[in-house]
JSON list of C-alpha atoms in Angstrom, two decimals:
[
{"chain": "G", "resi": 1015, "resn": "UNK", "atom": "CA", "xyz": [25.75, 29.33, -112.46]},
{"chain": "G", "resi": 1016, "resn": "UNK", "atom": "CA", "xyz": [28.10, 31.63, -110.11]},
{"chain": "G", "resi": 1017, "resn": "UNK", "atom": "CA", "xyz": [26.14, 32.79, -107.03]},
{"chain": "G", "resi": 1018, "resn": "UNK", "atom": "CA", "xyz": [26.99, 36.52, -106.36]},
{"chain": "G", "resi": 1019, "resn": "UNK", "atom": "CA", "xyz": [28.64, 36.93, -103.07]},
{"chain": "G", "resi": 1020, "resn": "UNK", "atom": "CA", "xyz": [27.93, 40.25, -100.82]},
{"chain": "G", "resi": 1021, "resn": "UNK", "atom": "CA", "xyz": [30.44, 41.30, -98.10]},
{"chain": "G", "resi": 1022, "resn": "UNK", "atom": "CA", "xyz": [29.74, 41.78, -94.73]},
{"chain": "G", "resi": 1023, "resn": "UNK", "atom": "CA", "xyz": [30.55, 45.83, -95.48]},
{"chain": "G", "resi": 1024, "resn": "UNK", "atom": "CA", "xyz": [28.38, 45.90, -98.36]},
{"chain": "G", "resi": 1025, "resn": "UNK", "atom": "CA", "xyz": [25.79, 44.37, -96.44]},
{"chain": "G", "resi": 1026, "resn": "UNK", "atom": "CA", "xyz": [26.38, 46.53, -93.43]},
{"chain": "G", "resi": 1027, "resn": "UNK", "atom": "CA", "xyz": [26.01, 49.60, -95.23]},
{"chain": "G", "resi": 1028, "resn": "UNK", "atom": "CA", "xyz": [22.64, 47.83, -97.36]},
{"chain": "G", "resi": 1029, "resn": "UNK", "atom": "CA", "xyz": [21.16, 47.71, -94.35]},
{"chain": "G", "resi": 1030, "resn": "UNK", "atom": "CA", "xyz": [22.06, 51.29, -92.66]},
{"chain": "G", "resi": 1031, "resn": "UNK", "atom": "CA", "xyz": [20.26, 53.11, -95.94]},
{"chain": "G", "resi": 1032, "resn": "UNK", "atom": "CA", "xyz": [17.20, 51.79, -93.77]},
{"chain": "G", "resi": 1033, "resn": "UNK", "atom": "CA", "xyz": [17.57, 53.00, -91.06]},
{"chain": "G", "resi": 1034, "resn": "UNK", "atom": "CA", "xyz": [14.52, 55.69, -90.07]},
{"chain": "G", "resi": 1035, "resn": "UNK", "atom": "CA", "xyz": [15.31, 59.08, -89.20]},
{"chain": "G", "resi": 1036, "resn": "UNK", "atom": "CA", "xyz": [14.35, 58.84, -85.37]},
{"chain": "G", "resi": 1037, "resn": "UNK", "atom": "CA", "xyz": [16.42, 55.54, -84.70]},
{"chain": "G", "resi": 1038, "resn": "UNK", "atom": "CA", "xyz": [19.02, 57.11, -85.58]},
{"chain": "G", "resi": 1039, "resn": "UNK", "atom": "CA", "xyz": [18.74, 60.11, -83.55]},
{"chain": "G", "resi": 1040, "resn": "UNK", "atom": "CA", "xyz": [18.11, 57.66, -80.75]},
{"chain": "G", "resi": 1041, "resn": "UNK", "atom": "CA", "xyz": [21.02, 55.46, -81.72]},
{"chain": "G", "resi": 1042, "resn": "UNK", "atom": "CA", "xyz": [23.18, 59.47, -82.04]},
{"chain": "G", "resi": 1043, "resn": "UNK", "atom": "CA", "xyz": [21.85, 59.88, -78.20]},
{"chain": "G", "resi": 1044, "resn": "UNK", "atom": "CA", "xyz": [22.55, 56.58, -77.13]},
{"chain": "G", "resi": 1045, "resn": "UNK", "atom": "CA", "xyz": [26.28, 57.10, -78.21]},
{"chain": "G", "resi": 1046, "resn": "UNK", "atom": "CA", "xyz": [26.37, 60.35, -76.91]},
{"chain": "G", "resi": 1047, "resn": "UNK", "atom": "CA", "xyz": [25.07, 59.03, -73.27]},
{"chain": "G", "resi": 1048, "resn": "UNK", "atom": "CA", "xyz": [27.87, 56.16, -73.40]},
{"chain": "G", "resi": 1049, "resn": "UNK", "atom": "CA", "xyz": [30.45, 58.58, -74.22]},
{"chain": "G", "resi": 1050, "resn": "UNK", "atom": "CA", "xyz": [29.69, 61.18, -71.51]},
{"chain": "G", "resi": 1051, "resn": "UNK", "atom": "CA", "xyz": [32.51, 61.55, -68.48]},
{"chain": "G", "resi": 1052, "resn": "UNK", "atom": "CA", "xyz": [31.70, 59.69, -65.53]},
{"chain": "G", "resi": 1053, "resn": "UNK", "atom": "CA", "xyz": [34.18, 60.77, -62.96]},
{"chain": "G", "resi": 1054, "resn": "UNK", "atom": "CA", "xyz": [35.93, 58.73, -60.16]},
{"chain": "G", "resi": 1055, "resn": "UNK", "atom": "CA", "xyz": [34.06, 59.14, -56.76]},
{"chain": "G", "resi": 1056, "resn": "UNK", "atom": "CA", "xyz": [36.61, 59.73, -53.83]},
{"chain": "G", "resi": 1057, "resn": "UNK", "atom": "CA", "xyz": [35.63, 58.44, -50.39]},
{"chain": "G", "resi": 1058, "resn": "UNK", "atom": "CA", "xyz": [36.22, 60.69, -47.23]},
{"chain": "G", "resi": 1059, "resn": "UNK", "atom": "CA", "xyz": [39.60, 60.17, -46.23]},
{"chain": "G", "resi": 1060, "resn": "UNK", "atom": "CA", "xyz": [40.86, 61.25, -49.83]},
{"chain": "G", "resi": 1061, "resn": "UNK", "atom": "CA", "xyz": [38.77, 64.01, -49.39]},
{"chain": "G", "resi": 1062, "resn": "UNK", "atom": "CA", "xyz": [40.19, 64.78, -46.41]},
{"chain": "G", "resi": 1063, "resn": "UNK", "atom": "CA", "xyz": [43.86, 64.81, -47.53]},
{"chain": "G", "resi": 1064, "resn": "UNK", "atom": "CA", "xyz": [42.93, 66.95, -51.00]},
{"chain": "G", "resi": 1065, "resn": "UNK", "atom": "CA", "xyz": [41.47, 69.49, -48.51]},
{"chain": "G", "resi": 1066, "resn": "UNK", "atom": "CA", "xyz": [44.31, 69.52, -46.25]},
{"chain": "G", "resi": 1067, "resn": "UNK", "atom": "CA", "xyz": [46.79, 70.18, -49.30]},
{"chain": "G", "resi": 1068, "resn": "UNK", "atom": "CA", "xyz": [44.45, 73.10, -50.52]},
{"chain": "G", "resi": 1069, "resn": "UNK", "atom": "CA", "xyz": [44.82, 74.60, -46.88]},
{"chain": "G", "resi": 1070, "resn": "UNK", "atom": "CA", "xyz": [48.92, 73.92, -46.62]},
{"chain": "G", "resi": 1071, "resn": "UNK", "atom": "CA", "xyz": [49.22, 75.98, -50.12]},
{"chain": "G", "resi": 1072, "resn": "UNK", "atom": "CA", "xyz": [46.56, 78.42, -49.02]},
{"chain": "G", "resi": 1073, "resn": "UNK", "atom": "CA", "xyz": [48.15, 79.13, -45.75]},
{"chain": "G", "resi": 1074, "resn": "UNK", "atom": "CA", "xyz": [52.08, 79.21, -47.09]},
{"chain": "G", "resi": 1075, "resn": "UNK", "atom": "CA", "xyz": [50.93, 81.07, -50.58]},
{"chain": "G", "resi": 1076, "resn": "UNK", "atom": "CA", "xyz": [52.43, 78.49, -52.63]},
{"chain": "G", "resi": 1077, "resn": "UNK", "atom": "CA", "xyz": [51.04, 78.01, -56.18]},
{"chain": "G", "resi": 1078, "resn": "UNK", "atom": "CA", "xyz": [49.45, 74.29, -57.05]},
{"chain": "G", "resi": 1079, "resn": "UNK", "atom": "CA", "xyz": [48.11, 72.05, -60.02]},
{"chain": "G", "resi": 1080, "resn": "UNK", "atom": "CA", "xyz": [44.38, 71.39, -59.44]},
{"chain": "G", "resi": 1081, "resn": "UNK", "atom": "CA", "xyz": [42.59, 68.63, -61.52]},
{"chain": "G", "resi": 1082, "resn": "UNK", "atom": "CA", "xyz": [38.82, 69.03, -61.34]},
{"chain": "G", "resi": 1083, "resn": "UNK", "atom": "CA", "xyz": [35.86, 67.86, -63.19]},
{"chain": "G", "resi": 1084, "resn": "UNK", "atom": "CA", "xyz": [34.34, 70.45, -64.93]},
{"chain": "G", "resi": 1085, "resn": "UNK", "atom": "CA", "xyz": [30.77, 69.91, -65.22]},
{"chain": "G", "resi": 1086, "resn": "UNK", "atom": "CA", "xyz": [30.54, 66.31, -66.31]},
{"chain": "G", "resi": 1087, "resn": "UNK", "atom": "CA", "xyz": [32.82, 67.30, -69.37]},
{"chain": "G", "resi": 1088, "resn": "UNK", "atom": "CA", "xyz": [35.97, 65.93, -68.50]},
{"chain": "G", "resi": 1089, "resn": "UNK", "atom": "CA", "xyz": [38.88, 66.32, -66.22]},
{"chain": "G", "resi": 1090, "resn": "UNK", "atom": "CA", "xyz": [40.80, 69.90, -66.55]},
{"chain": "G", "resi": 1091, "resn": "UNK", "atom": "CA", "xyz": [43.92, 71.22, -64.86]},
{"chain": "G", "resi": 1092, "resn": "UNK", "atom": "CA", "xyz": [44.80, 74.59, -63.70]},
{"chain": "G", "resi": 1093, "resn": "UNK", "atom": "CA", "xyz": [48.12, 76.18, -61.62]},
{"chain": "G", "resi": 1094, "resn": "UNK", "atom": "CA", "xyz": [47.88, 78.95, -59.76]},
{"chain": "G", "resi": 1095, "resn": "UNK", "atom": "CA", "xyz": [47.76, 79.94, -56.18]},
{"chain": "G", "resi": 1096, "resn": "UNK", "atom": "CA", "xyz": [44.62, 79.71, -53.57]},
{"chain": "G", "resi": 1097, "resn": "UNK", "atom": "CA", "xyz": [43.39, 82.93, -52.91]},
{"chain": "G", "resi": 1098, "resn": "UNK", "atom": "CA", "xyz": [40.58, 82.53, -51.15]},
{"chain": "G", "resi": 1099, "resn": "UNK", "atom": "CA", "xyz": [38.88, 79.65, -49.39]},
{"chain": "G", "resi": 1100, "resn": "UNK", "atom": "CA", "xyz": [35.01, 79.42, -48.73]},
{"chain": "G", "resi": 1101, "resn": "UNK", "atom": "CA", "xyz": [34.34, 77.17, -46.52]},
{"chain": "G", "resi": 1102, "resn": "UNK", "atom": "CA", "xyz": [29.87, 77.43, -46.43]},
{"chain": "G", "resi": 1103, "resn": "UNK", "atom": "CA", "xyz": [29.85, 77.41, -49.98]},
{"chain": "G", "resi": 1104, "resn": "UNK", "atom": "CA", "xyz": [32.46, 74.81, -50.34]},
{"chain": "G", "resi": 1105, "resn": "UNK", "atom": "CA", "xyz": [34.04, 76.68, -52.66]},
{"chain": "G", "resi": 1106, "resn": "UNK", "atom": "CA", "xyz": [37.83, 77.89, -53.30]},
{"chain": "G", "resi": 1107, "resn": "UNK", "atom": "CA", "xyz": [39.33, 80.97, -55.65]},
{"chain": "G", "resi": 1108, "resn": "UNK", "atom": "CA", "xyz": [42.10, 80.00, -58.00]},
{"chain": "G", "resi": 1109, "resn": "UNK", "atom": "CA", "xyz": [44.43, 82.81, -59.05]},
{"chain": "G", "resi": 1110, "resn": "UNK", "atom": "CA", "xyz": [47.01, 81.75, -62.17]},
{"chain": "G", "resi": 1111, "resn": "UNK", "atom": "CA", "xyz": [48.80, 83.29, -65.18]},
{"chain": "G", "resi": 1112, "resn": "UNK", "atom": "CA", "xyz": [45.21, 83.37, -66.84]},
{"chain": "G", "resi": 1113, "resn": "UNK", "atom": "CA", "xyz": [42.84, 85.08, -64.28]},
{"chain": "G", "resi": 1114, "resn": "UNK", "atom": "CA", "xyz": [41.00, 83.16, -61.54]},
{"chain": "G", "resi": 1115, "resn": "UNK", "atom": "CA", "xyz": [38.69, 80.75, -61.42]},
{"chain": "G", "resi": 1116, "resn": "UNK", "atom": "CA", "xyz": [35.97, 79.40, -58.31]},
{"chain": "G", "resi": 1117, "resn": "UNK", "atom": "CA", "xyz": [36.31, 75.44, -57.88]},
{"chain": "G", "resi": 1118, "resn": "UNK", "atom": "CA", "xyz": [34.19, 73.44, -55.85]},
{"chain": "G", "resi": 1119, "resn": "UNK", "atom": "CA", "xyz": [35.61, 71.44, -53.84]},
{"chain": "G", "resi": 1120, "resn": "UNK", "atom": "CA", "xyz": [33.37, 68.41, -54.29]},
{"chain": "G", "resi": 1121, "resn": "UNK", "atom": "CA", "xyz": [34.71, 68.75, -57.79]},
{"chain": "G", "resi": 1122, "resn": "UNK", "atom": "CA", "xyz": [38.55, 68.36, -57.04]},
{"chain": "G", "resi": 1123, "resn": "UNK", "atom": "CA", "xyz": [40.28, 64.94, -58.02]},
{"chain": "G", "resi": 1124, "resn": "UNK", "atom": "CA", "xyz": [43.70, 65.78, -57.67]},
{"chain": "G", "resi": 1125, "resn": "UNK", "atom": "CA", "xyz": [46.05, 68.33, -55.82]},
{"chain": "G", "resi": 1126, "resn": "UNK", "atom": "CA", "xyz": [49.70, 68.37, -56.93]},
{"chain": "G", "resi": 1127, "resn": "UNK", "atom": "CA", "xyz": [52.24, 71.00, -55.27]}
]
């Protein structure tokens, strides 16, 4: 007699029809967790040198490409030109083409002129 033979997809997907609902809504969290944007962490002298290029383009008025993390999303870019500069609330005012936006600094990563 000929044994049947079962694939490792066919049993793959055997087994995933028993999977119960809240494993895999744990499993769907898990994912989600591992996938979620860690960013680099910058020690003090690269801080130090991203804030001094904020203050050279703020002081001259020349426009610059910020990359920032934007709330644990991902990395984003924006040009534009420094407008303002809060230094208590760590904060600095972005104007561009497309309006202007409030970074914080702890969130910069990268300041191209």
């Amino acid at each position: 007699m000929r044994e049947k033979t079962i694939s490792k997809k066919a049993n793959l997907f055997a087994a995933s029809r028993f999977v119960l609902p809240e494993h895999r809504e744990l499993y769907r969290q898990i994912q989600e967790e591992q996938r979620r944007y860690v960013p680099p962490e910058l020690d003090e002298e690269e801080r130090a040198e991203l804030s001094g290029r904020i203050w050279d383009a703020y002081q001259r008025k020349q426009p610059i490409r910020i990359t920032y993390v934007e709330s644990g999303i991902g990395e984003r870019h924006d040009d534009g030109c420094v407008a303002h500069i809060d230094p208590t609330a760590r904060m600095l005012k972005l104007s561009g083409a497309g309006g202007s936006i409030r970074i914080s600094f702890d969130a910069v990563l990268k300041v191209e002129q």
